[in-house]
Amino acid sequence: MGAVEYRPGLEGVIATETSISYLDVDHEEIVVRGYNLLDLARQRTYVDVVGLLVHGSLPDERGRAELERQLLAAANVPAELWQILRLLPRQMDAMDRLRTAISALGGWDQAANSADPEQDRASGLRVIAQSATIVANLIRVAEGNEPLLPDDRRSYPENFLWMITGREPSAAEVRAFDQTLIAYSEHELPNSTFAARVIASTLADLYGALTGAVASLKGPLHGGANEAVMEMLLEAGDEEGLERLIRAKLARKERIMGFGHRVYMRRMDPRAQLLKETLAQLVTERGDPEGEKLLRMCQRGEDVMRSEKGLFPNLDYYAAPVYWVLGIPIDLYTPIFFAARTAGLVAHVVEQHAHNRLFRPRVLYTGPRGLKP
Ligand code: SDX
């Protein structure tokens, strides 16, 4: 087949067939194996969504309990991995630590050194469980402290949140956190998922594909935005401060983190609406004046960006204040995004290995020709 038209950033290009998910922008629906992601977030749990993504169907009560047990049984990591993380430079970014951890993890799973979809599923479930334990302890271990390991009396989201904060979470906090995990779990073909599929398409293994996804997700144009949103809200201090800060940034032609989206363009990311409701519910139930102030600030930011740029928030804009209210360190916001997205990433690597076609696009050459060496 001859080369087709060049689309910068592959904007609008269909790069693969998939039965995993689809962003139906016109109907404002994020379809995940036939379900609306927002329905899943409101009615099911992240572990249910793991079953849907990795095994292809929503588990029943018994199936979810069994999957929860499997994830708990697989949640520990080799002690040597903590040693590796302790040897890394203290000032290393949490996402770079996570990239090292995911890459090293493959060393203890030699069976995964294949492109077998069934092995991908088995190893993938282990990585989904281990990612939560690793992410929750990235800062703790970097500071030379012992990791906090999962407690077999707790659910997956409760363990994850408890390992992060070291504090007993309330049921409302666990529920809010679980909704963010579902919101982050899968989203069609973002840069990091595409990176994973491109790597898997050479028949490279799951850990290599996931390592590439971590590297991509760190970027501020992608997963790194949630941390930048929180930094912006803290710098702004209040509603008027945020309006001034946004206007000043726009005047300098800077991007406002948490706004805009390649696919949603000038529409609201449905997940942002969901997490806005999650934030409102959390701060109302807690009677949290600081949380209520954050919510008002975010609304002001929305109003300014809509009137000045015709832009709407993406999920990172509201995930950040939810994580702040939950007492999560800002450095862990993007690592949590990765841990939640491992469910979708595993599904995409399984699908790529099962129906593979090597990704090898062409170029529009603009350099010189005919030079003599
Ligand atoms: C995620 O793909 C996914 O699904 C990703 C994700 C997932 O679940 O995996 O949804 C997660 O990555 C969400 C996005 C998080 N990133 C941010 O919040 C960073 C800020 N956003 C922007 O950098 C931007 O909106 C992108 C990167 C998200 C999308 O950029 P595009 O599609 O390349 O848009 P563009 O650069 O062509 O911008 C179009 C116009 C430009 O204006 P003009 O130059 O035409 O006048 O919109 C403007 C841009 O300047 N614009 C912004 C803006 N985003 C776009 N202006 C100010 N602030 C912004 N955030």
XYZ file of C-alpha atoms and ligand atoms in Angstrom:
433
model
C 0.000 0.000 0.000
C 1.404 3.469 -0.886
C 2.009 6.159 1.780
C -1.178 8.013 2.813
C -1.578 11.655 3.773
C 0.615 13.064 6.596
C -1.257 14.033 9.800
C 0.964 15.824 12.396
C 0.772 14.005 15.711
C -1.352 11.380 13.899
C -4.295 13.660 14.735
C -7.565 11.899 13.841
C -5.739 8.875 12.405
C -7.195 5.450 13.227
C -4.103 3.461 14.206
C -5.576 0.140 15.268
C -8.706 -1.963 15.599
C -9.792 -2.703 19.163
C -12.677 -4.167 21.136
C -11.438 -2.577 24.360
C -12.674 1.029 24.306
C -13.858 3.906 22.137
C -14.417 7.632 22.787
C -17.812 8.471 21.325
C -17.323 12.252 21.520
C -20.638 13.151 19.831
C -22.586 11.152 22.413
C -20.161 12.126 25.223
C -19.673 8.458 26.049
C -16.477 6.578 26.916
C -17.311 3.026 25.836
C -15.342 0.273 27.627
C -16.132 -3.179 26.243
C -19.728 -2.031 25.674
C -20.267 -0.272 29.010
C -20.282 3.488 29.671
C -17.202 4.180 31.830
C -19.211 6.628 33.957
C -21.824 3.919 34.674
C -18.995 1.630 35.753
C -17.569 4.389 37.994
C -20.939 5.025 39.619
C -22.122 1.428 39.998
C -19.121 -0.895 40.091
C -15.596 -1.059 41.560
C -12.124 -0.744 40.064
C -11.584 -4.492 40.615
C -14.722 -5.135 38.522
C -13.200 -2.970 35.770
C -9.922 -4.915 36.010
C -11.924 -8.093 35.349
C -13.744 -6.432 32.448
C -10.552 -5.136 30.856
C -8.225 -8.102 31.424
C -10.671 -11.034 31.188
C -13.197 -9.382 28.857
C -16.330 -9.490 31.051
C -17.654 -7.915 34.245
C -17.290 -10.360 37.154
C -20.240 -11.281 39.395
C -19.937 -10.951 43.182
C -18.038 -14.245 43.512
C -15.808 -13.430 40.561
C -14.937 -10.047 42.008
C -14.125 -11.569 45.415
C -11.866 -14.122 43.725
C -10.150 -11.432 41.637
C -9.711 -9.258 44.760
C -8.073 -12.269 46.461
C -5.768 -12.889 43.483
C -4.684 -9.231 43.405
C -3.989 -9.260 47.142
C -1.980 -12.487 46.857
C 0.119 -10.933 44.085
C 0.560 -7.487 45.670
C 3.973 -7.998 47.272
C 7.163 -7.194 45.393
C 10.640 -8.766 45.704
C 12.629 -7.249 48.584
C 15.440 -6.605 46.080
C 13.189 -4.154 44.265
C 13.019 -1.919 47.328
C 16.816 -2.106 47.488
C 17.092 -1.024 43.855
C 14.769 1.928 44.528
C 16.816 2.920 47.593
C 19.964 3.071 45.450
C 18.426 5.638 43.084
C 19.412 9.322 43.498
C 17.252 10.869 46.269
C 16.074 13.736 44.054
C 14.855 11.402 41.291
C 11.289 12.130 40.138
C 8.667 9.641 41.382
C 7.653 8.758 37.794
C 11.290 8.035 36.914
C 11.533 5.795 40.002
C 8.349 4.046 38.861
C 9.775 3.598 35.339
C 12.833 1.895 36.869
C 10.652 -0.255 39.122
C 8.382 -1.510 36.315
C 11.377 -2.290 34.131
C 13.183 -4.142 36.932
C 10.023 -6.044 37.921
C 10.242 -7.988 34.667
C 13.464 -9.540 35.924
C 11.484 -11.593 38.431
C 8.956 -12.732 35.853
C 10.981 -14.509 33.163
C 7.848 -16.305 31.943
C 6.622 -12.925 30.727
C 9.546 -12.734 28.317
C 7.228 -13.724 25.495
C 4.382 -12.352 23.402
C 1.881 -14.913 24.574
C -1.510 -13.253 25.318
C -2.379 -15.721 28.082
C 0.985 -15.102 29.772
C 0.384 -11.356 29.337
C -2.892 -11.717 31.256
C -1.278 -13.689 34.097
C 1.700 -11.355 34.390
C -0.527 -8.339 33.834
C -2.738 -9.110 36.832
C 0.414 -9.392 38.950
C 1.663 -6.004 37.698
C -1.718 -4.378 38.375
C -1.464 -5.570 41.982
C 2.245 -4.758 42.390
C 1.930 -1.293 40.813
C -0.304 -0.165 43.675
C 2.199 -1.403 46.268
C 5.128 0.195 44.429
C 3.393 3.539 43.787
C 2.152 3.794 47.382
C 5.711 3.333 48.685
C 7.755 5.339 46.144
C 8.292 8.304 48.495
C 8.417 6.262 51.728
C 11.195 3.981 50.383
C 13.076 6.878 48.765
C 13.254 8.441 52.238
C 14.814 5.230 53.604
C 11.705 4.006 55.409
C 10.234 0.515 55.310
C 7.421 -0.012 52.776
C 3.854 -0.284 54.049
C 2.515 -3.564 52.624
C -1.080 -4.549 51.836
C -3.256 -5.741 54.726
C -5.322 -8.802 53.816
C -8.357 -7.432 55.675
C -8.676 -4.477 53.298
C -10.167 -4.149 49.799
C -7.950 -3.207 46.856
C -8.745 0.556 46.887
C -8.654 0.707 50.679
C -5.235 -0.970 50.740
C -3.950 1.338 48.008
C -5.114 4.509 49.778
C -3.989 3.257 53.216
C -0.499 2.338 51.917
C -0.207 5.830 50.382
C -1.238 7.865 53.412
C -0.552 5.438 56.302
C -3.873 6.697 57.730
C -7.198 4.874 58.216
C -9.399 6.016 55.291
C -13.150 6.500 55.711
C -15.585 4.570 53.512
C -16.378 7.810 51.649
C -12.674 8.415 50.989
C -12.159 4.842 49.720
C -15.199 5.200 47.445
C -13.936 8.513 46.035
C -10.455 7.069 45.465
C -11.929 3.975 43.766
C -13.883 6.237 41.380
C -10.670 8.018 40.366
C -9.046 4.627 39.659
C -11.955 3.729 37.364
C -11.826 7.165 35.700
C -8.111 6.622 34.969
C -8.393 2.890 34.079
C -8.831 3.035 30.287
C -9.247 5.719 27.609
C -8.858 4.313 24.052
C -5.476 5.196 22.478
C -3.715 7.984 24.415
C -0.015 8.482 23.820
C 1.048 6.069 26.587
C -1.267 3.270 25.451
C -0.173 3.800 21.857
C 3.460 3.635 23.045
C 2.745 0.324 24.756
C 1.108 -1.098 21.625
C 3.925 0.123 19.378
C 6.486 -1.630 21.601
C 4.370 -4.790 21.917
C 3.971 -4.890 18.125
C 7.642 -5.939 17.760
C 6.671 -8.899 20.004
C 8.593 -7.287 22.851
C 7.312 -8.327 26.271
C 4.695 -6.814 28.572
C 7.217 -5.173 30.933
C 8.948 -3.412 28.056
C 5.605 -2.130 26.805
C 4.594 -0.930 30.289
C 7.973 0.745 30.825
C 7.449 2.742 27.638
C 3.988 3.711 28.834
C 5.362 5.042 32.143
C 7.922 7.128 30.281
C 5.202 8.641 28.086
C 2.738 9.237 30.894
C 5.209 11.392 32.833
C 5.004 14.157 30.229
C 3.130 17.342 31.338
C 1.057 17.249 28.144
C -0.243 13.853 29.285
C -0.329 12.252 32.727
C 1.944 14.804 34.363
C -0.825 17.411 34.112
C -2.584 16.338 37.336
C 0.423 17.306 39.453
C 0.782 20.614 37.581
C -2.902 21.380 38.220
C -2.428 21.042 41.985
C 0.723 23.186 41.926
C -1.276 25.858 40.044
C -4.160 25.771 42.542
C -1.752 26.070 45.493
C 0.104 28.962 43.828
C -3.191 30.735 43.131
C -4.437 30.484 46.723
C -8.036 31.525 46.046
C -10.576 32.165 43.260
C -9.326 35.652 42.402
C -5.745 34.433 42.516
C -6.541 31.606 40.115
C -8.285 33.938 37.685
C -5.278 36.301 37.737
C -2.825 33.419 37.328
C -4.709 31.892 34.397
C -5.079 35.215 32.627
C -1.366 35.949 33.101
C -0.417 32.534 31.742
C -2.723 32.927 28.750
C -1.227 36.343 28.069
C 2.173 34.616 27.919
C 0.694 32.015 25.545
C 1.234 29.305 28.169
C -0.895 26.152 28.394
C -3.193 25.837 31.410
C -2.754 22.345 32.811
C -5.939 20.326 33.166
C -7.643 21.932 30.172
C -8.051 20.830 26.589
C -7.841 17.403 25.017
C -6.784 16.099 21.623
C -9.992 14.089 21.189
C -12.533 16.128 23.191
C -11.197 19.324 21.595
C -13.585 22.020 22.829
C -15.911 19.763 24.841
C -15.979 18.640 28.482
C -14.156 15.392 29.237
C -16.973 13.249 30.720
C -14.540 12.025 33.372
C -13.933 15.620 34.520
C -17.662 15.983 35.210
C -17.616 12.691 37.141
C -14.628 13.679 39.298
C -16.116 17.151 39.860
C -19.140 15.383 41.373
C -16.803 13.098 43.336
C -14.984 16.134 44.772
C -18.248 17.910 45.635
C -19.604 14.792 47.372
C -16.367 14.235 49.290
C -16.039 17.795 50.609
C -19.751 18.048 51.437
C -19.768 14.765 53.374
C -16.652 15.840 55.251
C -17.771 19.416 55.811
C -14.310 20.385 54.582
C -13.991 24.183 54.127
C -10.611 23.886 52.369
C -12.060 21.320 49.984
C -15.083 23.543 49.349
C -12.734 26.429 48.565
C -10.835 24.223 46.097
C -14.121 23.340 44.424
C -15.030 27.034 44.071
C -11.575 27.781 42.691
C -11.885 25.020 40.117
C -15.266 26.359 39.016
C -13.772 29.833 38.592
C -10.950 28.357 36.510
C -13.486 26.569 34.358
C -15.440 29.784 33.796
C -12.334 31.746 32.791
C -11.044 29.091 30.376
C -14.433 28.651 28.789
C -14.904 32.383 28.225
C -11.289 33.144 27.215
C -10.343 30.044 25.194
C -13.509 28.023 24.706
C -11.688 25.178 26.476
C -13.018 22.671 28.999
C -11.389 20.667 31.795
C -10.039 17.143 31.339
C -10.039 14.548 34.107
C -6.714 15.736 35.550
C -8.249 19.094 36.509
C -10.566 17.486 39.075
C -8.506 14.394 39.941
C -5.877 16.693 41.456
C -8.091 18.362 44.131
C -9.681 14.983 44.954
C -6.201 13.588 45.664
C -5.296 16.716 47.656
C -8.402 16.361 49.840
C -7.550 12.673 50.349
C -4.146 13.699 51.707
C -2.137 12.161 48.862
C 1.337 13.662 48.194
C 1.365 15.562 44.875
C 4.366 13.561 43.623
C 2.171 10.443 43.604
C -0.676 11.831 41.461
C 0.789 10.718 38.110
C 2.130 7.415 39.487
C -1.429 6.663 40.679
C -2.673 7.474 37.177
C -0.255 4.837 35.852
C -1.227 2.238 38.470
C -4.916 2.677 37.600
C -4.196 2.620 33.854
C -2.241 -0.667 34.078
C -5.611 -2.463 33.719
C -6.194 -0.839 30.325
C -2.563 -1.153 29.296
C -2.529 -4.888 30.004
C -5.688 -5.300 27.919
C -4.081 -3.455 25.001
C -0.847 -5.477 25.144
C -2.856 -8.719 25.246
C -4.861 -7.557 22.215
C -1.762 -6.400 20.327
C 0.031 -9.719 20.874
C -3.122 -11.652 19.961
C -3.719 -9.807 16.654
C -0.384 -8.289 15.829
C 0.746 -6.102 12.936
C 4.120 -4.399 13.394
C 3.724 -0.595 13.638
C 6.059 0.941 11.060
C 4.750 4.264 9.645
C 6.494 6.299 6.906
C 7.778 9.894 6.782
C 7.292 13.070 4.757
C 10.963 13.742 3.958
C 11.920 17.447 3.974
C 15.704 17.080 4.050
C 18.182 17.475 1.152
C 18.798 14.888 -1.594
C 21.693 13.947 -3.880
C 24.532 15.262 -1.691
C 27.959 13.689 -2.354
C 29.926 12.494 0.833
C -4.484 13.287 29.442
O -5.237 11.213 25.038
C -5.783 10.955 26.153
O -6.843 10.357 26.241
C -5.029 11.432 27.366
C -5.790 11.278 28.680
C -5.903 9.831 29.081
O -6.879 9.486 29.765
O -4.961 9.061 28.791
O -7.068 11.864 28.562
C -5.038 11.960 29.829
O -3.367 13.344 28.995
C -5.349 14.498 29.538
C -4.626 15.793 29.042
C -3.751 16.314 30.166
N -2.876 17.381 29.659
C -3.119 18.677 30.016
O -4.046 19.054 30.709
C -2.059 19.644 29.484
C -2.736 20.900 28.938
N -3.445 20.523 27.710
C -2.854 20.894 26.468
O -1.461 20.832 26.429
C -3.578 20.289 25.268
O -4.904 20.549 25.428
C -3.394 18.825 24.929
C -1.965 18.442 24.863
C -4.088 17.979 25.936
C -4.045 18.598 23.569
O -3.339 19.401 22.702
P -3.590 19.401 21.115
O -4.699 18.501 20.718
O -2.269 19.180 20.488
O -4.157 20.875 20.885
P -3.347 22.037 20.242
O -1.997 22.141 20.887
O -3.419 21.869 18.763
O -4.176 23.314 20.708
C -5.296 23.763 19.954
C -5.535 25.178 20.425
C -4.247 26.019 20.445
O -4.651 27.375 20.303
P -4.206 28.179 18.980
O -2.692 28.084 18.972
O -4.863 27.404 17.837
O -4.755 29.561 19.219
O -5.987 25.187 21.778
C -5.023 25.832 22.602
C -3.727 25.853 21.836
O -2.912 26.937 22.243
N -4.882 25.027 23.809
C -4.658 25.526 25.008
C -4.663 24.423 25.871
N -4.872 23.306 25.164
C -5.007 23.687 23.873
N -4.460 26.796 25.436
C -4.263 26.952 26.775
N -4.247 25.939 27.667
C -4.445 24.679 27.250
N -4.435 23.672 28.139
